[in-house]
Coordinates of C-alpha atoms in Angstrom, one line a residue:
Chain R
M249 CA 31.5 -15.1 7.1
K250 CA 34.4 -14.1 9.3
S251 CA 36.7 -11.6 7.6
T252 CA 40.0 -12.7 9.2
R253 CA 41.2 -13.9 5.9
V254 CA 40.3 -10.8 4.0
H255 CA 42.9 -9.9 1.5
S256 CA 41.5 -6.5 0.6
P257 CA 44.0 -3.8 -0.1
A258 CA 42.7 -1.8 2.9
A259 CA 43.6 -4.5 5.4
H260 CA 46.9 -3.1 6.3
L261 CA 45.4 0.2 7.3
G262 CA 43.6 -1.5 10.1
D263 CA 46.9 -2.8 11.4
E264 CA 48.4 0.6 11.4
T265 CA 45.5 2.0 13.4
I266 CA 45.9 -0.5 16.1
S267 CA 49.6 -0.1 16.6
Y268 CA 49.4 3.6 16.5
G269 CA 46.5 4.2 18.9
A270 CA 46.8 1.6 21.5
K271 CA 47.5 3.1 24.9
L272 CA 46.7 0.3 27.3
P273 CA 49.6 -1.6 28.8
G274 CA 50.0 -5.2 27.7
R275 CA 48.5 -6.7 24.5
K276 CA 44.9 -5.8 25.3
I277 CA 43.3 -3.7 22.6
A278 CA 40.5 -1.3 23.6
P279 CA 37.1 -2.2 22.3
I280 CA 36.7 1.1 20.6
R281 CA 39.8 0.4 18.6
M282 CA 38.4 -3.0 17.6
L283 CA 35.2 -1.3 16.5
C284 CA 37.1 1.2 14.4
K285 CA 39.2 -1.5 12.9
R286 CA 36.1 -3.5 12.0
I287 CA 34.4 -0.5 10.5
S288 CA 37.4 0.5 8.4
R289 CA 37.6 -3.1 7.1
Q290 CA 34.0 -2.8 5.9
R291 CA 34.2 0.9 5.0
T292 CA 32.1 1.0 1.9
M293 CA 29.3 -1.2 3.1
F294 CA 29.3 0.5 6.5
I295 CA 28.9 3.9 4.9
V296 CA 26.1 2.5 2.7
A297 CA 24.3 1.1 5.8
V298 CA 24.8 4.4 7.7
L299 CA 23.4 6.4 4.8
G300 CA 20.4 4.1 4.7
L301 CA 19.9 4.6 8.4
A302 CA 20.3 8.4 8.0
W303 CA 17.5 8.3 5.5
F304 CA 15.3 6.7 8.2
L305 CA 16.5 9.2 10.8
L306 CA 15.4 12.0 8.5
F307 CA 12.2 10.8 7.0
S308 CA 10.9 8.5 9.8
Y309 CA 12.5 9.5 13.1
F310 CA 12.6 13.3 12.7
P311 CA 8.9 13.5 12.1
M312 CA 8.5 11.6 15.4
W313 CA 10.4 14.4 17.0
G314 CA 8.2 16.9 15.1
A315 CA 5.2 15.2 16.8
L316 CA 6.2 17.2 19.8
I317 CA 4.1 20.1 18.5
S318 CA 1.2 18.1 19.8
F319 CA 2.0 19.5 23.2
K320 CA 2.7 23.0 22.1
R321 CA 1.0 26.0 20.5
Y322 CA 3.0 25.7 17.4
D323 CA 4.3 29.0 15.9
F324 CA 6.5 28.3 12.9
T325 CA 8.4 31.5 13.5
L326 CA 9.5 30.2 16.9
G327 CA 10.2 26.7 15.6
I328 CA 9.4 23.4 17.4
L329 CA 11.5 24.1 20.4
G330 CA 10.7 27.7 20.7
S331 CA 6.9 27.3 20.7
P332 CA 5.2 27.5 24.0
W333 CA 4.4 24.3 25.9
I334 CA 0.7 23.7 26.6
G335 CA 0.7 20.1 27.7
F336 CA -2.3 18.0 26.9
D337 CA -4.6 20.9 25.9
H338 CA -4.9 19.7 22.3
F339 CA -5.8 16.3 23.5
R340 CA -8.4 17.7 25.9
E341 CA -9.8 19.8 23.0
F342 CA -10.1 16.7 20.8
F343 CA -11.8 14.6 23.5
Q344 CA -14.3 17.4 24.3
D345 CA -15.1 18.1 20.6
A346 CA -18.7 17.4 19.8
D347 CA -17.7 15.2 16.9
F348 CA -15.1 13.1 18.9
L349 CA -17.4 10.2 19.7
N350 CA -18.7 10.2 16.1
I351 CA -15.3 10.1 14.7
L352 CA -14.2 7.3 17.0
R353 CA -17.4 5.4 16.3
N354 CA -17.0 5.7 12.6
T355 CA -13.4 4.6 12.7
I356 CA -14.0 1.5 14.9
A357 CA -17.3 0.6 13.1
I358 CA -15.7 0.6 9.7
S359 CA -12.7 -1.4 11.0
L360 CA -14.9 -4.0 12.8
L361 CA -17.2 -4.4 9.8
K362 CA -14.2 -5.0 7.6
L363 CA -12.9 -7.5 10.2
V364 CA -16.2 -9.4 10.1
F365 CA -16.8 -9.4 6.4
A366 CA -13.6 -8.5 4.6
F367 CA -11.2 -10.6 6.7
P368 CA -12.7 -14.1 6.2
A369 CA -13.6 -13.5 2.6
P370 CA -10.1 -14.1 1.1
I371 CA -9.6 -17.2 3.3
I372 CA -12.8 -18.7 1.9
L373 CA -11.7 -17.8 -1.6
A374 CA -8.3 -19.4 -1.1
V375 CA -9.9 -22.6 0.1
L376 CA -12.3 -22.6 -2.8
L377 CA -9.5 -22.0 -5.3
N378 CA -7.5 -24.8 -3.7
E379 CA -10.3 -27.2 -4.7
V380 CA -10.1 -26.3 -8.4
V381 CA -8.6 -29.1 -10.3
H382 CA -7.8 -27.3 -13.6
S383 CA -4.6 -25.5 -12.9
G384 CA -5.0 -23.1 -15.8
Y385 CA -8.3 -21.8 -14.7
K386 CA -7.0 -21.6 -11.1
R387 CA -4.2 -19.4 -12.2
F388 CA -6.6 -17.3 -14.3
V389 CA -8.9 -16.7 -11.4
Q390 CA -6.0 -15.8 -9.2
T391 CA -4.6 -13.3 -11.6
V392 CA -7.9 -11.6 -12.4
S393 CA -9.2 -11.4 -8.8
S394 CA -5.9 -10.0 -7.5
L395 CA -5.7 -7.3 -10.2
P396 CA -7.8 -4.7 -8.4
H397 CA -5.3 -4.6 -5.5
F398 CA -2.8 -3.0 -7.8
I399 CA -5.2 -0.3 -9.1
S400 CA -5.2 2.9 -7.1
W401 CA -8.1 3.9 -4.8
V402 CA -8.5 6.9 -7.0
V403 CA -9.5 4.7 -9.9
V404 CA -11.5 2.3 -7.7
S405 CA -13.5 5.1 -6.1
G406 CA -14.1 6.5 -9.6
L407 CA -15.3 3.1 -10.8
F408 CA -17.7 2.8 -7.9
Y409 CA -19.0 6.2 -8.4
Q410 CA -19.8 5.4 -12.0
L411 CA -21.3 2.0 -11.4
L412 CA -23.4 3.3 -8.5
S413 CA -24.7 6.3 -10.5
P414 CA -28.5 6.0 -10.6
S415 CA -28.7 7.4 -14.1
T416 CA -25.9 5.7 -16.0
G417 CA -24.7 2.9 -13.8
P418 CA -26.1 -0.7 -14.0
I419 CA -26.3 -1.5 -10.3
I420 CA -29.1 0.8 -9.0
P421 CA -31.4 0.0 -11.9
F422 CA -30.8 -3.6 -11.4
L423 CA -31.5 -3.4 -7.7
S424 CA -34.6 -1.3 -8.2
R425 CA -36.0 -3.8 -10.7
L426 CA -35.6 -6.4 -7.9
G427 CA -37.6 -4.0 -5.7
L428 CA -34.8 -3.5 -3.3
T429 CA -34.2 0.2 -3.7
K430 CA -35.8 3.2 -5.3
P431 CA -34.6 3.9 -8.9
D432 CA -33.0 7.3 -8.3
L433 CA -31.0 6.4 -5.2
L434 CA -27.7 8.1 -5.0
I435 CA -26.1 5.6 -2.8
L436 CA -22.9 7.5 -2.2
G437 CA -24.8 10.6 -1.1
E438 CA -26.5 8.9 1.8
A439 CA -24.7 8.6 5.0
K440 CA -26.3 5.4 6.1
Y441 CA -24.9 3.4 3.2
F442 CA -21.4 4.6 3.6
W443 CA -20.1 1.9 5.8
A444 CA -21.6 -0.8 3.5
V445 CA -20.0 0.8 0.4
A446 CA -16.6 1.0 2.2
V447 CA -16.7 -2.7 3.2
V448 CA -17.9 -3.9 -0.2
S449 CA -15.4 -1.9 -2.2
D450 CA -12.7 -3.1 0.2
I451 CA -13.6 -6.7 -0.5
W452 CA -13.7 -6.1 -4.2
K453 CA -10.3 -4.6 -4.2
E454 CA -8.4 -6.8 -1.9
I455 CA -10.0 -10.3 -1.8
G456 CA -8.0 -11.6 -4.7
W457 CA -4.6 -10.5 -3.6
I458 CA -4.9 -11.7 0.0
A459 CA -6.4 -15.0 -1.3
V460 CA -3.3 -15.4 -3.5
I461 CA -1.1 -15.0 -0.4
Y462 CA -3.1 -17.6 1.6
L463 CA -3.1 -19.9 -1.4
A464 CA 0.7 -19.8 -1.5
A465 CA 0.7 -20.9 2.1
I466 CA -1.8 -23.6 1.3
T467 CA 0.3 -24.9 -1.6
A468 CA 3.1 -25.4 0.9
I469 CA 1.1 -28.0 2.7
D470 CA 2.5 -31.5 2.3
P471 CA 0.3 -33.3 -0.2
T472 CA 0.8 -36.7 1.5
L473 CA -1.3 -35.4 4.3
Y474 CA -4.2 -35.2 1.9
E475 CA -3.5 -38.6 0.5
A476 CA -3.5 -40.2 3.9
A477 CA -6.7 -38.5 4.7
T478 CA -8.3 -39.7 1.6
I479 CA -7.3 -43.3 2.3
D480 CA -8.7 -42.9 5.8
G481 CA -12.0 -41.9 4.1
A482 CA -12.1 -38.3 4.9
G483 CA -14.3 -36.3 2.6
R484 CA -13.3 -32.9 1.1
F485 CA -14.9 -30.8 3.8
R486 CA -13.4 -32.9 6.5
Q487 CA -10.0 -32.4 4.9
M488 CA -10.5 -28.7 4.7
R489 CA -11.4 -28.6 8.3
S490 CA -8.6 -30.8 9.6
I491 CA -5.7 -30.2 7.2
T492 CA -6.0 -27.0 5.2
L493 CA -7.3 -24.6 7.8
P494 CA -5.0 -25.7 10.7
S495 CA -2.0 -25.5 8.5
I496 CA -2.5 -21.9 7.6
A497 CA -3.7 -21.0 11.0
S498 CA -0.5 -19.2 12.0
T499 CA -0.7 -17.1 8.8
I500 CA -4.3 -16.2 9.7
I501 CA -3.5 -15.4 13.3
V502 CA -0.6 -13.1 12.3
L503 CA -2.9 -11.2 9.9
L504 CA -5.7 -11.1 12.4
I505 CA -3.3 -9.5 14.9
L506 CA -2.3 -6.9 12.5
T507 CA -5.9 -6.2 11.5
V508 CA -7.1 -5.9 15.1
A509 CA -4.2 -3.8 16.1
N510 CA -4.9 -1.4 13.2
I511 CA -8.5 -0.8 14.3
L512 CA -8.0 2.9 14.4
Q513 CA -6.4 2.9 11.0
A514 CA -9.3 2.4 8.6
N515 CA -7.6 3.1 5.2
F516 CA -7.3 6.8 4.7
D517 CA -7.0 6.6 0.9
Q518 CA -10.3 4.7 0.5
I519 CA -12.3 6.7 3.0
W520 CA -11.1 10.1 1.8
L521 CA -11.9 9.4 -1.8
L522 CA -15.3 8.0 -1.1
R523 CA -16.1 10.7 1.3
N524 CA -18.1 13.8 0.4
N525 CA -20.0 16.5 2.3
S526 CA -23.3 14.6 2.5
V527 CA -21.8 11.6 4.2
V528 CA -19.4 13.2 6.6
E529 CA -21.4 12.1 9.6
R530 CA -20.6 8.5 8.9
A531 CA -17.4 9.0 6.9
E532 CA -15.2 11.0 9.1
I533 CA -12.5 8.8 10.6
I534 CA -9.5 9.9 12.7
D535 CA -7.2 10.1 9.7
T536 CA -9.6 12.3 7.6
Y537 CA -10.2 14.5 10.6
V538 CA -6.4 14.9 11.0
F539 CA -6.2 15.8 7.3
V540 CA -9.0 18.3 7.4
Q541 CA -7.8 20.0 10.6
G542 CA -4.1 20.0 9.7
I543 CA -3.7 20.3 6.0
Q544 CA -6.9 22.1 5.1
L545 CA -7.4 24.3 8.1
G546 CA -3.8 24.7 9.0
R547 CA -4.1 23.7 12.6
Y548 CA -0.9 21.8 12.6
D549 CA -0.4 21.4 16.3
F550 CA -3.9 20.2 17.0
A551 CA -4.0 17.8 14.1
A552 CA -0.6 16.4 15.1
A553 CA -2.0 15.7 18.5
V554 CA -4.9 13.8 17.2
G555 CA -2.6 11.8 14.9
L556 CA -0.2 11.1 17.8
F557 CA -3.1 9.9 19.9
K558 CA -4.0 7.5 17.2
S559 CA -0.4 6.3 16.7
A560 CA 0.1 5.7 20.4
I561 CA -3.1 3.6 20.7
N562 CA -2.0 1.7 17.6
V563 CA 1.4 0.8 19.1
M564 CA -0.2 -0.3 22.3
L565 CA -2.8 -2.4 20.6
L566 CA -0.1 -4.0 18.4
A567 CA 2.1 -4.8 21.4
G568 CA -0.8 -6.2 23.3
A569 CA -2.1 -8.3 20.4
N570 CA 1.4 -9.6 19.7
T571 CA 1.8 -10.7 23.3
I572 CA -1.6 -12.4 23.4
S573 CA -0.9 -14.2 20.2
R574 CA 2.5 -15.4 21.3
R575 CA 1.0 -16.7 24.6
M576 CA -2.0 -18.3 23.1
V577 CA -0.8 -19.7 19.8
G578 CA 2.9 -19.4 19.7
S579 CA 3.2 -17.2 16.6
S580 CA 3.8 -13.5 16.6
I581 CA 5.1 -10.7 14.5
Y582 CA 8.1 -9.8 16.6
Chain G
M165 CA -8.3 -33.4 -5.7
I166 CA -10.8 -36.0 -5.0
T167 CA -13.2 -37.0 -7.7
G168 CA -16.1 -39.4 -8.0
T169 CA -19.0 -39.0 -5.7
R170 CA -22.1 -37.1 -6.8
G171 CA -21.6 -34.6 -3.9
D172 CA -18.2 -33.9 -5.2
K173 CA -19.5 -33.1 -8.7
V174 CA -22.1 -30.8 -7.3
F175 CA -19.5 -29.0 -5.2
N176 CA -17.2 -28.6 -8.2
V177 CA -19.9 -27.1 -10.3
C178 CA -20.9 -24.7 -7.6
N179 CA -17.3 -23.8 -6.9
L180 CA -16.7 -23.0 -10.6
A181 CA -19.9 -21.0 -10.7
I182 CA -18.9 -18.9 -7.7
L183 CA -15.4 -18.3 -9.0
S184 CA -16.6 -17.4 -12.5
L185 CA -19.0 -15.0 -10.9
L186 CA -16.1 -13.5 -9.1
V187 CA -14.2 -13.1 -12.3
L188 CA -17.1 -11.3 -13.9
V189 CA -17.7 -9.0 -11.0
T190 CA -14.0 -8.2 -11.0
L191 CA -13.6 -7.6 -14.7
Y192 CA -16.9 -5.8 -15.4
P193 CA -16.0 -2.4 -13.9
F194 CA -12.9 -2.3 -16.2
W195 CA -15.1 -3.1 -19.2
Y196 CA -17.5 -0.5 -18.1
V197 CA -14.8 2.2 -18.0
L198 CA -13.5 1.2 -21.4
L199 CA -17.0 1.3 -22.8
H200 CA -17.7 4.8 -21.5
A201 CA -14.3 6.1 -22.6
F202 CA -14.9 5.1 -26.2
N203 CA -18.6 6.1 -26.3
D204 CA -20.0 9.5 -27.0
G205 CA -20.6 11.3 -23.8
V206 CA -24.0 12.8 -24.4
D207 CA -25.2 9.5 -25.6
A208 CA -23.9 7.9 -22.4
R209 CA -26.0 10.3 -20.3
L210 CA -29.1 8.6 -21.6
G211 CA -28.1 5.6 -19.5
G212 CA -28.3 1.9 -20.2
L213 CA -24.8 1.8 -21.6
W214 CA -23.7 -1.4 -20.0
L215 CA -22.5 -4.0 -22.4
F216 CA -21.6 -2.7 -25.8
V217 CA -20.5 0.5 -27.3
R218 CA -23.5 2.4 -28.7
K219 CA -22.0 5.3 -30.3
F220 CA -18.3 5.0 -30.9
S221 CA -16.2 8.1 -30.5
W222 CA -12.6 9.2 -30.1
A223 CA -13.8 12.6 -28.9
N224 CA -13.1 11.9 -25.2
F225 CA -9.5 11.1 -25.9
R226 CA -9.2 14.0 -28.2
V227 CA -10.3 16.3 -25.4
I228 CA -7.6 14.9 -23.2
W229 CA -5.0 15.2 -25.9
R230 CA -5.8 18.8 -26.6
D231 CA -6.1 19.7 -22.9
G232 CA -2.8 20.9 -21.5
A233 CA -3.1 19.5 -18.1
V234 CA -3.7 15.8 -18.5
P235 CA -1.0 14.9 -21.0
R236 CA 1.5 16.8 -18.8
A237 CA 0.3 14.9 -15.7
L238 CA 0.7 11.7 -17.7
V239 CA 4.3 12.5 -18.5
I240 CA 5.0 13.4 -14.9
S241 CA 3.6 10.1 -13.8
V242 CA 5.7 8.2 -16.3
L243 CA 8.8 10.0 -15.4
R244 CA 8.4 9.7 -11.7
T245 CA 7.7 6.0 -12.0
A246 CA 10.8 5.4 -14.1
V247 CA 13.2 7.6 -12.2
G248 CA 11.7 7.1 -8.7
A249 CA 11.3 3.4 -9.0
G250 CA 14.8 3.1 -10.6
L251 CA 16.5 5.0 -7.9
S252 CA 14.5 3.2 -5.2
V253 CA 15.5 -0.2 -6.5
L254 CA 19.2 0.8 -6.5
C255 CA 19.1 2.2 -3.0
I256 CA 17.0 -0.6 -1.5
S257 CA 19.1 -3.3 -3.0
L258 CA 22.4 -1.7 -1.9
V259 CA 21.3 -0.9 1.6
G260 CA 19.5 -4.3 1.9
Y261 CA 22.7 -6.0 0.9
A262 CA 24.8 -4.0 3.3
L263 CA 22.4 -4.9 6.2
A264 CA 22.4 -8.6 5.2
R265 CA 26.1 -9.1 5.7
N266 CA 26.7 -10.4 9.1
T267 CA 30.1 -8.8 9.3
L268 CA 28.6 -5.3 9.5
P269 CA 29.2 -3.6 12.9
G270 CA 26.0 -2.4 14.6
R271 CA 23.9 -4.5 12.3
R272 CA 21.4 -5.5 14.9
L273 CA 20.8 -2.0 16.1
M274 CA 20.3 -0.7 12.6
N275 CA 17.9 -3.4 11.8
T276 CA 15.9 -2.8 14.9
L277 CA 15.7 0.9 14.2
I278 CA 14.5 0.3 10.7
T279 CA 11.9 -2.3 11.7
F280 CA 10.6 -0.1 14.4
T281 CA 9.5 2.5 11.7
L282 CA 7.0 -0.1 10.4
F283 CA 5.1 0.1 13.6
F284 CA 5.2 3.7 14.7
S285 CA 5.3 6.9 12.8
G286 CA 5.0 10.6 13.6
G287 CA 1.9 11.1 11.5
I288 CA 1.2 13.1 8.3
I289 CA 1.3 16.5 9.9
P290 CA 4.9 16.4 11.1
F291 CA 5.8 14.8 7.8
Y292 CA 4.2 17.6 5.9
L293 CA 6.0 20.2 8.1
L294 CA 9.3 18.4 7.4
M295 CA 8.7 18.5 3.6
R296 CA 8.0 22.2 4.0
S297 CA 11.1 22.9 5.9
L298 CA 13.2 20.9 3.4
H299 CA 11.8 23.1 0.6
L300 CA 10.3 20.1 -1.0
L301 CA 6.9 21.6 -1.5
N302 CA 6.2 22.2 -5.2
N303 CA 9.4 20.4 -5.9
Y304 CA 9.6 17.4 -8.1
L305 CA 12.0 15.8 -5.6
V306 CA 9.2 15.3 -3.2
Y307 CA 8.2 12.4 -5.4
I308 CA 11.6 10.8 -5.3
L309 CA 13.4 11.4 -2.0
P310 CA 10.8 10.3 0.6
N311 CA 10.4 7.1 -1.5
L312 CA 14.0 6.2 -1.9
L313 CA 13.8 3.5 0.8
S314 CA 11.1 1.4 2.4
A315 CA 11.3 -0.5 5.6
F316 CA 9.2 -3.3 4.3
L317 CA 11.1 -3.8 1.1
L318 CA 14.4 -3.4 2.9
I319 CA 13.4 -6.3 5.1
V320 CA 12.4 -8.4 2.1
V321 CA 15.7 -7.7 0.3
R322 CA 17.7 -8.3 3.5
T323 CA 16.0 -11.6 4.1
Y324 CA 16.7 -12.7 0.6
F325 CA 20.3 -11.8 0.7
T326 CA 20.8 -13.4 4.1
A327 CA 19.7 -16.7 2.6
N328 CA 21.2 -16.2 -0.8
I329 CA 24.6 -14.4 -0.7
P330 CA 27.0 -16.4 -2.9
P331 CA 30.0 -16.6 -0.5
S332 CA 32.3 -18.5 -2.8
L333 CA 31.9 -16.0 -5.6
E334 CA 32.4 -13.2 -3.2
E335 CA 35.5 -14.7 -1.7
S336 CA 37.2 -15.3 -5.1
A337 CA 36.3 -11.8 -6.2
R338 CA 37.8 -10.4 -3.0
I339 CA 41.0 -12.3 -3.5
D340 CA 41.2 -10.8 -6.9
G341 CA 41.2 -7.4 -5.2
A342 CA 37.6 -6.3 -5.9
G343 CA 36.1 -3.8 -3.4
D344 CA 32.7 -4.2 -1.8
L345 CA 30.8 -2.0 -4.3
R346 CA 32.4 -3.7 -7.3
I347 CA 31.4 -7.1 -5.9
F348 CA 27.9 -5.8 -5.4
F349 CA 27.4 -4.4 -8.8
S350 CA 29.2 -7.1 -10.8
I351 CA 28.2 -10.2 -9.0
V352 CA 25.5 -9.8 -6.4
F353 CA 23.1 -7.5 -8.2
P354 CA 23.0 -9.4 -11.5
T355 CA 22.5 -12.8 -9.8
S356 CA 19.6 -11.5 -7.7
L357 CA 17.3 -10.6 -10.6
P358 CA 14.2 -12.1 -9.0
I359 CA 14.3 -10.0 -5.9
V360 CA 15.4 -6.9 -7.8
A361 CA 12.4 -7.4 -10.2
T362 CA 10.1 -7.8 -7.2
V363 CA 11.3 -4.6 -5.6
A364 CA 11.1 -2.8 -8.9
L365 CA 7.5 -3.8 -9.4
F366 CA 6.5 -2.8 -5.9
C367 CA 8.2 0.6 -6.3
G368 CA 6.8 1.1 -9.8
V369 CA 3.3 0.4 -8.8
M370 CA 3.6 2.6 -5.7
Q371 CA 4.9 5.5 -7.8
W372 CA 2.3 5.1 -10.5
N373 CA -0.6 5.0 -8.1
D374 CA 0.5 7.7 -5.6
W375 CA -2.0 10.5 -5.7
F376 CA -1.5 11.8 -2.2
S377 CA 1.9 13.4 -2.7
G378 CA 0.7 15.6 -5.5
Y379 CA -2.4 16.3 -3.6
I380 CA -0.9 17.8 -0.5
F381 CA 2.7 18.8 -1.5
M382 CA 1.9 20.6 -4.8
T383 CA 0.0 23.8 -5.1
K384 CA 1.1 24.4 -8.6
A385 CA -1.2 22.4 -10.9
N386 CA 1.4 21.8 -13.5
K387 CA 3.5 19.6 -11.2
I388 CA 0.9 17.0 -10.3
P389 CA 0.8 13.4 -11.6
L390 CA -2.0 11.6 -13.4
Q391 CA -3.6 10.1 -10.3
T392 CA -3.8 13.4 -8.6
I393 CA -5.4 15.1 -11.6
L394 CA -7.8 12.2 -11.7
V395 CA -8.9 13.0 -8.1
R396 CA -9.7 16.6 -9.2
I397 CA -11.6 15.3 -12.3
I398 CA -13.6 12.8 -10.3
N399 CA -14.5 15.4 -7.7
Q400 CA -16.0 17.7 -10.3
A401 CA -18.0 15.0 -11.9
R402 CA -19.2 13.8 -8.5
A403 CA -20.4 17.3 -7.7
S404 CA -22.5 17.5 -10.9
D405 CA -23.9 14.1 -10.2
M406 CA -25.2 15.2 -6.9
V407 CA -26.7 18.4 -8.3
A408 CA -28.5 16.3 -10.9
S409 CA -30.0 13.8 -8.5
Q410 CA -31.3 16.5 -6.2
T411 CA -32.8 18.8 -8.6
G412 CA -33.7 16.3 -11.3
L413 CA -31.9 18.5 -13.8
S414 CA -28.9 17.5 -15.7
V415 CA -26.1 19.8 -16.5
S416 CA -26.9 21.1 -19.9
T417 CA -24.8 20.4 -22.9
T418 CA -24.5 22.4 -26.0
G419 CA -25.1 19.8 -28.6
R420 CA -26.6 16.4 -29.2
T421 CA -23.3 14.6 -29.3
G422 CA -19.9 15.3 -27.8
P423 CA -17.8 14.6 -24.8
T424 CA -19.1 15.2 -21.3
A425 CA -17.4 15.5 -17.9
E426 CA -18.2 11.9 -17.2
S427 CA -17.0 10.5 -20.5
V428 CA -13.7 12.4 -20.3
R429 CA -13.3 11.1 -16.8
S430 CA -13.6 7.6 -18.1
A431 CA -11.0 8.2 -20.7
V432 CA -8.5 9.5 -18.1
M433 CA -9.2 6.5 -16.0
V434 CA -8.3 4.3 -18.9
F435 CA -4.8 5.9 -18.9
A436 CA -4.5 5.3 -15.2
I437 CA -5.4 1.7 -15.4
V438 CA -3.8 0.4 -18.7
P439 CA -0.2 0.2 -17.5
I440 CA -1.2 -1.9 -14.5
V441 CA -3.4 -4.1 -16.5
L442 CA -0.7 -4.8 -19.0
V443 CA 2.1 -5.3 -16.5
Y444 CA 0.6 -7.1 -13.7
P445 CA -0.6 -10.4 -15.2
L446 CA 2.8 -11.0 -16.7
L447 CA 4.7 -10.3 -13.6
Q448 CA 2.3 -11.5 -10.9
R449 CA 4.6 -14.2 -9.5
Y450 CA 7.2 -11.7 -8.6
F451 CA 4.8 -9.8 -6.4
V452 CA 3.8 -13.0 -4.6
K453 CA 7.3 -14.1 -4.2
G454 CA 8.3 -10.8 -2.7
V455 CA 5.6 -10.9 -0.1
M456 CA 6.5 -14.5 0.7
I457 CA 10.1 -13.7 1.2
G458 CA 9.3 -10.8 3.4
S459 CA 7.1 -12.7 5.7
I460 CA 9.6 -15.4 6.5
K461 CA 11.2 -14.7 9.8
E462 CA 14.9 -15.0 10.1

């Protein structure tokens, strides 16, 4: 949409600026003048965009600057710039901490378990849903199963606490009647079950919503493909394998990239709310460690360093995964 | 899709069975909470309350009503959702529209800068320190200002406008002398209701469910929203649970009936869930549409 035919009242102001400010000989107008003219033509929208950008500069970029305290012994009376520089000392302290390997192990283990179990589950659900003939029931299942995604983890963790209570919840008595557990098992108080609870609750909460996304992609597949396959004699499973899955492959790949690249991320909300003192050995992930060290214990500089370490690895993993995906499959995020 | 063979019929039956099981497993926890919110607390302690109300009681809700903190937290949640989401929708739509217009100077740079924030952040500690230095601690604005914009939603809106700006309407309005803002509010905004609704829903859900802001930025208990107070309530109940399982004793109550920590917790959860349960099924397609739009590359 070129604006050369703009009739806005402000147009003539641009003309004035040019004739007034041009200093170069001949008819050539300096680029900076062109820029100013373009800006003044779009004054309002430009200001809006700049204000939007300013918001990001303040709330997103300025904290990146604040991450500098990772390399300093932060004293708030001296400010960020005034505090003494100590280089990588905080990082060294973190790597030498007795809990470091534990924390790293927990973070990666939870992410990998989710990758193995919670990542394929919505895909399977979407494919199954796609096979349902009755569209009313299909919509019903979609709506119901995606509902937990929109409930906060506070509520979900509360639900799981109640349901898993050995005295009042139904799950433990049910399992113990099957002989699988002892009847007074407090599952959320035992460290060895924590990862399982984290994965199961994650599936319960997210399977429906992600399946709905996949389903939307599946619905976009050309139905004549299926018709042709039926004529050729392909059964339902063959069609799934040869039509449905390959068509959503690029969606799956993109989400796979994001999931793998976020391996150090492991959902703070969920883990923090399910975590308690009995299960810390298996429940402490990088983000909860940062929270405890920084917000609870007030070691801002150290916690910022740990957080920066995690963010840096994240970005590298994301860039790497993106490149691999683009080379191998052709689809990528950016 | 294909019907006829016996294998197909078996598959269909199994499929429906699995899906129905999923529906039950998804809905049951909600039913359980509802059950325990409307049942007498001491009676619930006996266990076995899984399907139907055994001893109906309003007492749990009465405790909440009389307690000062929870109704106040509820009001704060409602207000921050309405105001916060409302302002966010306005800002995101406006900025998204500005970024969509290809006549904007510096557009590519701005878009790159904004997209980058999706991938890298300074972390919660520097963010916390920023809030502190902006005097936003214990300040209601901390619920609004950091949430005014969102890189993800901006991209969604921008993508939508890039594909859907009505150029002829805009041109004729401009000829009539309307300025950019006027065009936005009178023409673009009203005709983009689907995307505005999507953004409103995402922001609304985010504001309603946010427990973390109140958790770390507020030290004064009278400024926290519903979800944050729920965290406190769950923590207390959780603690008593652990004591009970380890010593075999249960926390004593004064009478044979009445509310308990657990039953009151269920009642509070009902408040936290009900708005979502009411709103979401009706408006599900707007959520899906928003994600779809946002994932289409330009």
